[in-house]
mmCIF file of C-alpha atoms and ligand atoms in Angstrom:
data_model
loop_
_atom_site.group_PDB
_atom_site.id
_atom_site.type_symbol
_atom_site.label_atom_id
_atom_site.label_comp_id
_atom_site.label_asym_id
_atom_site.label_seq_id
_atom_site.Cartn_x
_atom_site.Cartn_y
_atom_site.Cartn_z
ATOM 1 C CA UNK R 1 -9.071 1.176 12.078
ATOM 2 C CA UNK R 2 -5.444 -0.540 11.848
ATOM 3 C CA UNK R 3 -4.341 0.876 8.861
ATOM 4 C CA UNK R 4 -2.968 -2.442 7.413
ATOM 5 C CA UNK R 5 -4.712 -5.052 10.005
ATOM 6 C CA UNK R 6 -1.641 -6.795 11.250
ATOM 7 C CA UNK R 7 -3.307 -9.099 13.777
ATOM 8 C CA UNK R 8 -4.639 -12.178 12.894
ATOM 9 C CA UNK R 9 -6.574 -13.952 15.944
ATOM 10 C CA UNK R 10 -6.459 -17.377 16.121
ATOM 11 C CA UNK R 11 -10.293 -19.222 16.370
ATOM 12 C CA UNK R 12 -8.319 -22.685 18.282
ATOM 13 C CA UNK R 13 -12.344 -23.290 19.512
ATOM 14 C CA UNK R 14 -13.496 -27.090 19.559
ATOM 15 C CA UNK R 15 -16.247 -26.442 16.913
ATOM 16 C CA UNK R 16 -18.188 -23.970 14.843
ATOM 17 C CA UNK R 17 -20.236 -22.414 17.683
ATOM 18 C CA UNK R 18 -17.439 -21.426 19.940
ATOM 19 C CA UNK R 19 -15.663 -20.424 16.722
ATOM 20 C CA UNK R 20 -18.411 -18.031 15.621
ATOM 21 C CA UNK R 21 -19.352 -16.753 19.076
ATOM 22 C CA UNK R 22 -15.716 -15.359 19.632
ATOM 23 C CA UNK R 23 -15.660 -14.196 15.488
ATOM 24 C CA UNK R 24 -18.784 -12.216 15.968
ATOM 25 C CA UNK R 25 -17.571 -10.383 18.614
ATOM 26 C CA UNK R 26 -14.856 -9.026 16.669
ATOM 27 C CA UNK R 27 -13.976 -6.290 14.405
ATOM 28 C CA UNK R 28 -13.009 -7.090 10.889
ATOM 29 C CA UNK R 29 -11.721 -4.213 10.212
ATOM 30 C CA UNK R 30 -8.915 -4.603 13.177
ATOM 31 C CA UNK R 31 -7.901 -8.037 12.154
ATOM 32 C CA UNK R 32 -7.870 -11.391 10.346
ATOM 33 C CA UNK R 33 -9.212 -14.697 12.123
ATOM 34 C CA UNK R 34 -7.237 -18.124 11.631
ATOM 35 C CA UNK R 35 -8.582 -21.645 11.121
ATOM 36 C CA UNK R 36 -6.363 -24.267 12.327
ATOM 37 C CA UNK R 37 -6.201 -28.043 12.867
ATOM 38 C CA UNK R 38 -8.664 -28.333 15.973
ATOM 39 C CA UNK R 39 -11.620 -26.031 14.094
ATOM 40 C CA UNK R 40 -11.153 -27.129 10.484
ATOM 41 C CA UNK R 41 -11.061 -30.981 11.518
ATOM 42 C CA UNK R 42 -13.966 -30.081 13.930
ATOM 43 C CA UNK R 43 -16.393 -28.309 11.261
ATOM 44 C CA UNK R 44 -14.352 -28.370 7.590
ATOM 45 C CA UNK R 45 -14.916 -25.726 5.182
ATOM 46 C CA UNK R 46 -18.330 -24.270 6.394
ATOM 47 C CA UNK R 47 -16.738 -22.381 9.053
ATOM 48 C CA UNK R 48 -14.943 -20.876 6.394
ATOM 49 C CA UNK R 49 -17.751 -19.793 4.600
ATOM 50 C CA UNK R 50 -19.352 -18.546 7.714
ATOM 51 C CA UNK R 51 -16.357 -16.444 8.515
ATOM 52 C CA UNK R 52 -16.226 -15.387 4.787
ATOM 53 C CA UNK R 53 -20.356 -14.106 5.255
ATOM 54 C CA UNK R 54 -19.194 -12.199 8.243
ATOM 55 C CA UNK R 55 -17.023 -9.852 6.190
ATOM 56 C CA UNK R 56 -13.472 -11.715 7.779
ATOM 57 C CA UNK R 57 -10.416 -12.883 5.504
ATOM 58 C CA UNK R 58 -9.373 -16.369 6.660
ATOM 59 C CA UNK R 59 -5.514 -17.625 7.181
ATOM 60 C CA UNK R 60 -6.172 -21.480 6.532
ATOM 61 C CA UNK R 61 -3.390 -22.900 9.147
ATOM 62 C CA UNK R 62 -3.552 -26.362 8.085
ATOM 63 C CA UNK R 63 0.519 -26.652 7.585
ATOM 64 C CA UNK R 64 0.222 -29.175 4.479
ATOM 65 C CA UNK R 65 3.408 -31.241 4.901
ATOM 66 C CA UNK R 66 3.298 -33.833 2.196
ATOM 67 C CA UNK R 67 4.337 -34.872 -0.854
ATOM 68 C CA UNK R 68 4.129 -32.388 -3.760
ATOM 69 C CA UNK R 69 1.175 -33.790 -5.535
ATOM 70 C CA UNK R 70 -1.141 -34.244 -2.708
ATOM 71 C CA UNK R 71 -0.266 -30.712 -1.182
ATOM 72 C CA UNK R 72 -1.147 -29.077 -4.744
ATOM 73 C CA UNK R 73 -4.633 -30.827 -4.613
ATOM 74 C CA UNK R 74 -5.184 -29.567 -0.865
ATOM 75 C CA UNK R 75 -3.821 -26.022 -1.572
ATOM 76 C CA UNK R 76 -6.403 -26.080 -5.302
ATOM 77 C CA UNK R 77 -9.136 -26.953 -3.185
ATOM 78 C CA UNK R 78 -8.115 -24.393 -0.493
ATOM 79 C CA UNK R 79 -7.806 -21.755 -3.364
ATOM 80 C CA UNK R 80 -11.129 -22.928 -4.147
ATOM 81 C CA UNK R 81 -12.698 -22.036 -0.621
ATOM 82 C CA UNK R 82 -11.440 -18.286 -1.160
ATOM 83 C CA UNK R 83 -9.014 -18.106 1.732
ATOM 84 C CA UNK R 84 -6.604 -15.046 1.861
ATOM 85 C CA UNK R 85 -4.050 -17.266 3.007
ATOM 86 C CA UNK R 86 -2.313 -20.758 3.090
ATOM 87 C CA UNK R 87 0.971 -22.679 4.640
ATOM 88 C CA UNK R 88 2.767 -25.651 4.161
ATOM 89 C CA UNK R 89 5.597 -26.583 6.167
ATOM 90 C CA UNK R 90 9.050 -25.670 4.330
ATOM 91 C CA UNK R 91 10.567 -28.364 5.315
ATOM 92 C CA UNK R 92 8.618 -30.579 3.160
ATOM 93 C CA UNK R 93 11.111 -29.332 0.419
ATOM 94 C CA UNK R 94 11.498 -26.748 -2.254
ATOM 95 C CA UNK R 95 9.305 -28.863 -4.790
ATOM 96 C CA UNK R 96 6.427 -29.707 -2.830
ATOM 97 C CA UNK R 97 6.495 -25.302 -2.324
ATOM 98 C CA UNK R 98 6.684 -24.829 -5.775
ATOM 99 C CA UNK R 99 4.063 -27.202 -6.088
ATOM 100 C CA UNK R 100 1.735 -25.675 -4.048
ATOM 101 C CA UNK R 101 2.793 -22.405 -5.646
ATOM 102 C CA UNK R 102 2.003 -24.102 -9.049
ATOM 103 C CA UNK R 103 -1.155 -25.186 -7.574
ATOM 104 C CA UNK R 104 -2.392 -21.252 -7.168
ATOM 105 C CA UNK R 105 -0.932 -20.230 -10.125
ATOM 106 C CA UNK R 106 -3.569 -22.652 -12.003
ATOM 107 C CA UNK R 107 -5.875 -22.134 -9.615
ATOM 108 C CA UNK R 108 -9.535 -20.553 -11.240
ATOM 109 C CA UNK R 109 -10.331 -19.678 -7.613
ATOM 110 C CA UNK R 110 -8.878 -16.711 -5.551
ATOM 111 C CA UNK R 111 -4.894 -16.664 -5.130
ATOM 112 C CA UNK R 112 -4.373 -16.691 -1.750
ATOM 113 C CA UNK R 113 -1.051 -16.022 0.068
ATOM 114 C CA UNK R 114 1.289 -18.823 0.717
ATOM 115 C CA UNK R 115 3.411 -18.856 3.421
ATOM 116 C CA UNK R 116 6.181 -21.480 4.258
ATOM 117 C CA UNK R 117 6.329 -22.616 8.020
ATOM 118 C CA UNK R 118 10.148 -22.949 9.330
ATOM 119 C CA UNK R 119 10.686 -23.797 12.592
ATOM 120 C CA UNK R 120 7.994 -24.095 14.743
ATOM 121 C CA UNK R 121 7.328 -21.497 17.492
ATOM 122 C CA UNK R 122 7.209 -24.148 20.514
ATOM 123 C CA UNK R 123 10.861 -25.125 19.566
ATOM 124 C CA UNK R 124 14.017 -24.273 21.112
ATOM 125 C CA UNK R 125 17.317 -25.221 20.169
ATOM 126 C CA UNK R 126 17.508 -28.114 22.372
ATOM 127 C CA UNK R 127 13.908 -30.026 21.465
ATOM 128 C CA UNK R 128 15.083 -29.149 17.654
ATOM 129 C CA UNK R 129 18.243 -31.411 18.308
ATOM 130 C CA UNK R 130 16.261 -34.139 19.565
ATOM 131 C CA UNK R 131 14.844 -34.043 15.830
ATOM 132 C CA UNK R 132 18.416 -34.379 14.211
ATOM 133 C CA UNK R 133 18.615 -30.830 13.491
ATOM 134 C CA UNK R 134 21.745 -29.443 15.519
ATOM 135 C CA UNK R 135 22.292 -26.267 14.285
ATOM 136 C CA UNK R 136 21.118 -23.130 15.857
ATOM 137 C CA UNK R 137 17.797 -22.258 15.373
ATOM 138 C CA UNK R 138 18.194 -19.276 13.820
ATOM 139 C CA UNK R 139 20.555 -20.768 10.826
ATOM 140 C CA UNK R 140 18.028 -23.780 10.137
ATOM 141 C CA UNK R 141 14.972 -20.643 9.787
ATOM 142 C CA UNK R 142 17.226 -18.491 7.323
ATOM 143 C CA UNK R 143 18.053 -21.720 5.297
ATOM 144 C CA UNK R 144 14.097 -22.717 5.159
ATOM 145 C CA UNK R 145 13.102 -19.103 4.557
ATOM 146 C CA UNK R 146 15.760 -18.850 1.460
ATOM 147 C CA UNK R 147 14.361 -22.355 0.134
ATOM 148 C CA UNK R 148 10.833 -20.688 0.276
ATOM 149 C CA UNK R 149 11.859 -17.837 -1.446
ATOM 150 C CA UNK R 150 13.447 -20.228 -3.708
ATOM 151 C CA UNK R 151 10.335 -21.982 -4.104
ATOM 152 C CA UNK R 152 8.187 -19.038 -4.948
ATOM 153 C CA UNK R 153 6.328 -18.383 -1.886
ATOM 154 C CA UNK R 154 5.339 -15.352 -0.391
ATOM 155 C CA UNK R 155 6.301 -15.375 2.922
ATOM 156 C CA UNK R 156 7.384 -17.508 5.845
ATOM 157 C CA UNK R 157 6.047 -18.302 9.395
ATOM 158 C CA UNK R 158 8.834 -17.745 12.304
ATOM 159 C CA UNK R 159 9.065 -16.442 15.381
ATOM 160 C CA UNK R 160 9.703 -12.624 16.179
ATOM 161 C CA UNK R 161 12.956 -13.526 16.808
ATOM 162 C CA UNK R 162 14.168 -14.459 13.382
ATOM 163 C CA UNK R 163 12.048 -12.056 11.398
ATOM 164 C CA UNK R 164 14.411 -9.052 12.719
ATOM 165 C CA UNK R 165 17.367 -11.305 10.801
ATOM 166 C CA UNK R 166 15.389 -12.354 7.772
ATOM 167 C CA UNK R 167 14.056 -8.358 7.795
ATOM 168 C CA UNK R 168 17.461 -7.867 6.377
ATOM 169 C CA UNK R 169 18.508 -11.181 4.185
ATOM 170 C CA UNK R 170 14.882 -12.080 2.951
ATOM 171 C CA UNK R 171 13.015 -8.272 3.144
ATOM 172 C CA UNK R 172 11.013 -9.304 0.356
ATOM 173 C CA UNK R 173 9.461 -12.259 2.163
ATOM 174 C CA UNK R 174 6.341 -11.822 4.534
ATOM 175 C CA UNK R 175 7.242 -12.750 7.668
ATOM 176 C CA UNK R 176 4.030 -14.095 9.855
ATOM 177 C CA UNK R 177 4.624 -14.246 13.043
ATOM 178 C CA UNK R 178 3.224 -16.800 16.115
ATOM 179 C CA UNK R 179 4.521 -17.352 19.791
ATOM 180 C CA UNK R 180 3.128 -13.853 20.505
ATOM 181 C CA UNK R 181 2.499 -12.652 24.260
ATOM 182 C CA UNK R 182 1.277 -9.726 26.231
ATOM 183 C CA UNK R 183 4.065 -8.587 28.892
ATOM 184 C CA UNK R 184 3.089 -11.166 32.032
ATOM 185 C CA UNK R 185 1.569 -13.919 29.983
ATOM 186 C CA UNK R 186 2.202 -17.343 30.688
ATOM 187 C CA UNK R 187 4.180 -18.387 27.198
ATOM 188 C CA UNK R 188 2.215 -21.953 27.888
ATOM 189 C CA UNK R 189 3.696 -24.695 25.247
ATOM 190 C CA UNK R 190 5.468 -21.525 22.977
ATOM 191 C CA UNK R 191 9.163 -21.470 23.479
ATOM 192 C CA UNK R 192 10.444 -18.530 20.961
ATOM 193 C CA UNK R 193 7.914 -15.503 22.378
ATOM 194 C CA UNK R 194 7.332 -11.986 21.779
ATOM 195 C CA UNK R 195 5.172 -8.677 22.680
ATOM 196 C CA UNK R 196 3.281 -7.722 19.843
ATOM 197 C CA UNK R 197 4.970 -4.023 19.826
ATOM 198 C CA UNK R 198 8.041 -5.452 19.636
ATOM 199 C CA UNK R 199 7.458 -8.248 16.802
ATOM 200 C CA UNK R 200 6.578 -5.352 14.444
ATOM 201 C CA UNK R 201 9.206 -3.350 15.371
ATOM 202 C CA UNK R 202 11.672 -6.031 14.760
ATOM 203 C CA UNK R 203 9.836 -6.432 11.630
ATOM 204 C CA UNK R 204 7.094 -8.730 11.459
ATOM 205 C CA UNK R 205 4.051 -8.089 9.341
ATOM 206 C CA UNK R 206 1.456 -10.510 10.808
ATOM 207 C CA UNK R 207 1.180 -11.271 14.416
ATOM 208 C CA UNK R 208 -0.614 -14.329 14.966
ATOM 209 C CA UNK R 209 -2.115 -13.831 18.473
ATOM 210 C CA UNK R 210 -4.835 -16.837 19.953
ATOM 211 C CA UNK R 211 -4.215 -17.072 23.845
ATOM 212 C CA UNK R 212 -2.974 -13.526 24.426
ATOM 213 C CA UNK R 213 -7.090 -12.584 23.065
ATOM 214 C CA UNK R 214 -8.992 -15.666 23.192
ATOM 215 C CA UNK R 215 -8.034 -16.220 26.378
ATOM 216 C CA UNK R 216 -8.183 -12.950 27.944
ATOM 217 C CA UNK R 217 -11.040 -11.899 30.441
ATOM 218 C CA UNK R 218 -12.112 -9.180 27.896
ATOM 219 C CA UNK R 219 -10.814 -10.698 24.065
ATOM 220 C CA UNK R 220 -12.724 -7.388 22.674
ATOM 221 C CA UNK R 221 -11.061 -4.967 24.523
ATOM 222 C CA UNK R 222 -7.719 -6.699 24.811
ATOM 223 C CA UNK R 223 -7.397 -6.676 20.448
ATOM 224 C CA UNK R 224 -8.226 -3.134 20.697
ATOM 225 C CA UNK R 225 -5.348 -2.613 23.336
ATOM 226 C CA UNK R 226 -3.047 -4.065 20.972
ATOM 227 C CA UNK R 227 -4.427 -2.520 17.704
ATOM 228 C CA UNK R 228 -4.229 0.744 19.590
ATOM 229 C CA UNK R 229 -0.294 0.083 20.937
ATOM 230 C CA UNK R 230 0.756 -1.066 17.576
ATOM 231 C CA UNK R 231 -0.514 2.007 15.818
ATOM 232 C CA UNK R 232 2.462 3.806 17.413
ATOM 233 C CA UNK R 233 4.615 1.814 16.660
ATOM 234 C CA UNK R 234 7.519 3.420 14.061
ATOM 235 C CA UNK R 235 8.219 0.530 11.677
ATOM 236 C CA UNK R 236 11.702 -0.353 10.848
ATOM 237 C CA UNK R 237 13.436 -0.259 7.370
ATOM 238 C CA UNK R 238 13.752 -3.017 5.364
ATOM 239 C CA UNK R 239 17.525 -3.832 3.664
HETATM 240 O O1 C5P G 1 -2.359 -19.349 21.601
HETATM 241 P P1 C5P G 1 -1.176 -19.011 20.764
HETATM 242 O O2 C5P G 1 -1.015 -17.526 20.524
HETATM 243 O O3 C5P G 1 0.095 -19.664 21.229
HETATM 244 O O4 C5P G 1 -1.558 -19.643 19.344
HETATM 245 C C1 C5P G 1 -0.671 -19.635 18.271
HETATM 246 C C2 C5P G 1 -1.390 -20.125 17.060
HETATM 247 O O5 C5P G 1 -0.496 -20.055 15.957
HETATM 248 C C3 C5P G 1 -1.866 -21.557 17.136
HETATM 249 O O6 C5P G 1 -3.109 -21.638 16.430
HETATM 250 C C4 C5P G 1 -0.813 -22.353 16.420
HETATM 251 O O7 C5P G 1 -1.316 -23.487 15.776
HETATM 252 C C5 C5P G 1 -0.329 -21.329 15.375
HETATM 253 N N1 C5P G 1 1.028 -21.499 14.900
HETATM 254 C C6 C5P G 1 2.126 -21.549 15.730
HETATM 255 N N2 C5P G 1 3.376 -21.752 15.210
HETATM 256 C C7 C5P G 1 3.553 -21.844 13.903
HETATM 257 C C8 C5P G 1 2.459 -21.748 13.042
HETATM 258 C C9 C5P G 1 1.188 -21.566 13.581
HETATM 259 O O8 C5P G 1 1.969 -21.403 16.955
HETATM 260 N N3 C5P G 1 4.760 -21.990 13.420
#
């Protein structure tokens, strides 16, 4: 068993079947399972449950961007479900974090994580511009991953990329990583990619991995692969 279950596959199925089929033919005891936009809209909160009954903690990956109040309801009611973790988008501001973080805090249900995205994964620098962001990428992720911190959360979601930088200027912040491939993937609509050996040795603690597994002729054997490669892997040191 992976000693700390770094991997957290991604369930992007169209509906609670598909979602289940590829859950039940995995391990929980290698890794975590993600519900995002397409499953959660698809089925709601009883694939959660189901995922719950089948011994799997669930990343909710529903990227609340909104304003503070309504993002503290969803993340209560998320808290409420019993999910291990939760993300907003951090650029929806340091109070509508620490509202969310508020929002757990009061929360009677489980505390789950709460991770702030920063830049998404499909981005490069150039498609950023075209938002009105010019900097480099890198300087608008440490600048959202200090607000986070700021803001109380736990942890941010960037690519492999930046979580070697913010291993040294935010070490106390998860760092959650998507826009992971295997070597000879097709990086598809992800821009900022990664090998899972070398995320964690540039110092990610989560890999989120769908394509690379779901996708794969063998998803099964494939997780194992990388459970198996990241197991000797010889972590780097934080500061
Ligand atoms: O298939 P692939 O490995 O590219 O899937 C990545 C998953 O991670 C998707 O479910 C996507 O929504 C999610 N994600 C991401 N970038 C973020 C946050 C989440 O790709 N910043």
């Amino acid at each position: 068993m992976s000693e700390d279950k770094k991997i957290i596959v991604a369930l992007d199925k169209p509906d609670v079947g598909s979602a289940l089929e590829l859950a039940t033919s995995l391990d929980p005891d290698y890794c975590r399972v993600k519900v995002g936009k397409e499953l959660f809209t698809s089925a709601g909160p009883t694939v959660v449950e189901e995922l719950h009954k089948c011994g799997f903690e669930v990343f909710l990956d529903l990227k609340f961007h909104d304003i503070p109040n309504t993002v503290a309801g969803a993340i209560k009611v998320a808290c409420e479900l019993g999910v291990w973790m939760v993300d907003v988008h951090a650029s929806g501001g340091e109070r509508m974090m620490a509202a969310a973080r508020e929002a757990i805090e009061s929360s009677s249900g489980k505390s789950p994580l709460l991770v702030a995205v920063t830049v998404l994964t499909s981005m490069d620098q150039k498609e950023m511009h075209t938002t009105g962001l010019n900097g480099q990428v890198s300087v608008q992720v440490q600048l959202l991953a200090a607000l986070a911190s700021k803001a109380g959360c736990d942890g941010v979601v960037c690519s492999s990329l930046e979580a070697s930088m913010l291993q040294h200027t935010q070490s106390s912040l998860l760092k959650v990583t998507p826009g992971i491939r295997l070597a000879g993937d097709d990086a598809s609509d992800q821009r900022r990619v990664m090998t899972p050996v070398k995320a964690v040795e540039g110092g990610a603690d989560y890999l989120v991995i769908g394509r690379s597994v779901t996708g794969a002729a063998d998803p099964v054997a494939t997780l194992k692969d990388i459970s198996n490669d990241l197991g000797n892997v010889s972590l780097p040191v934080a500061g």
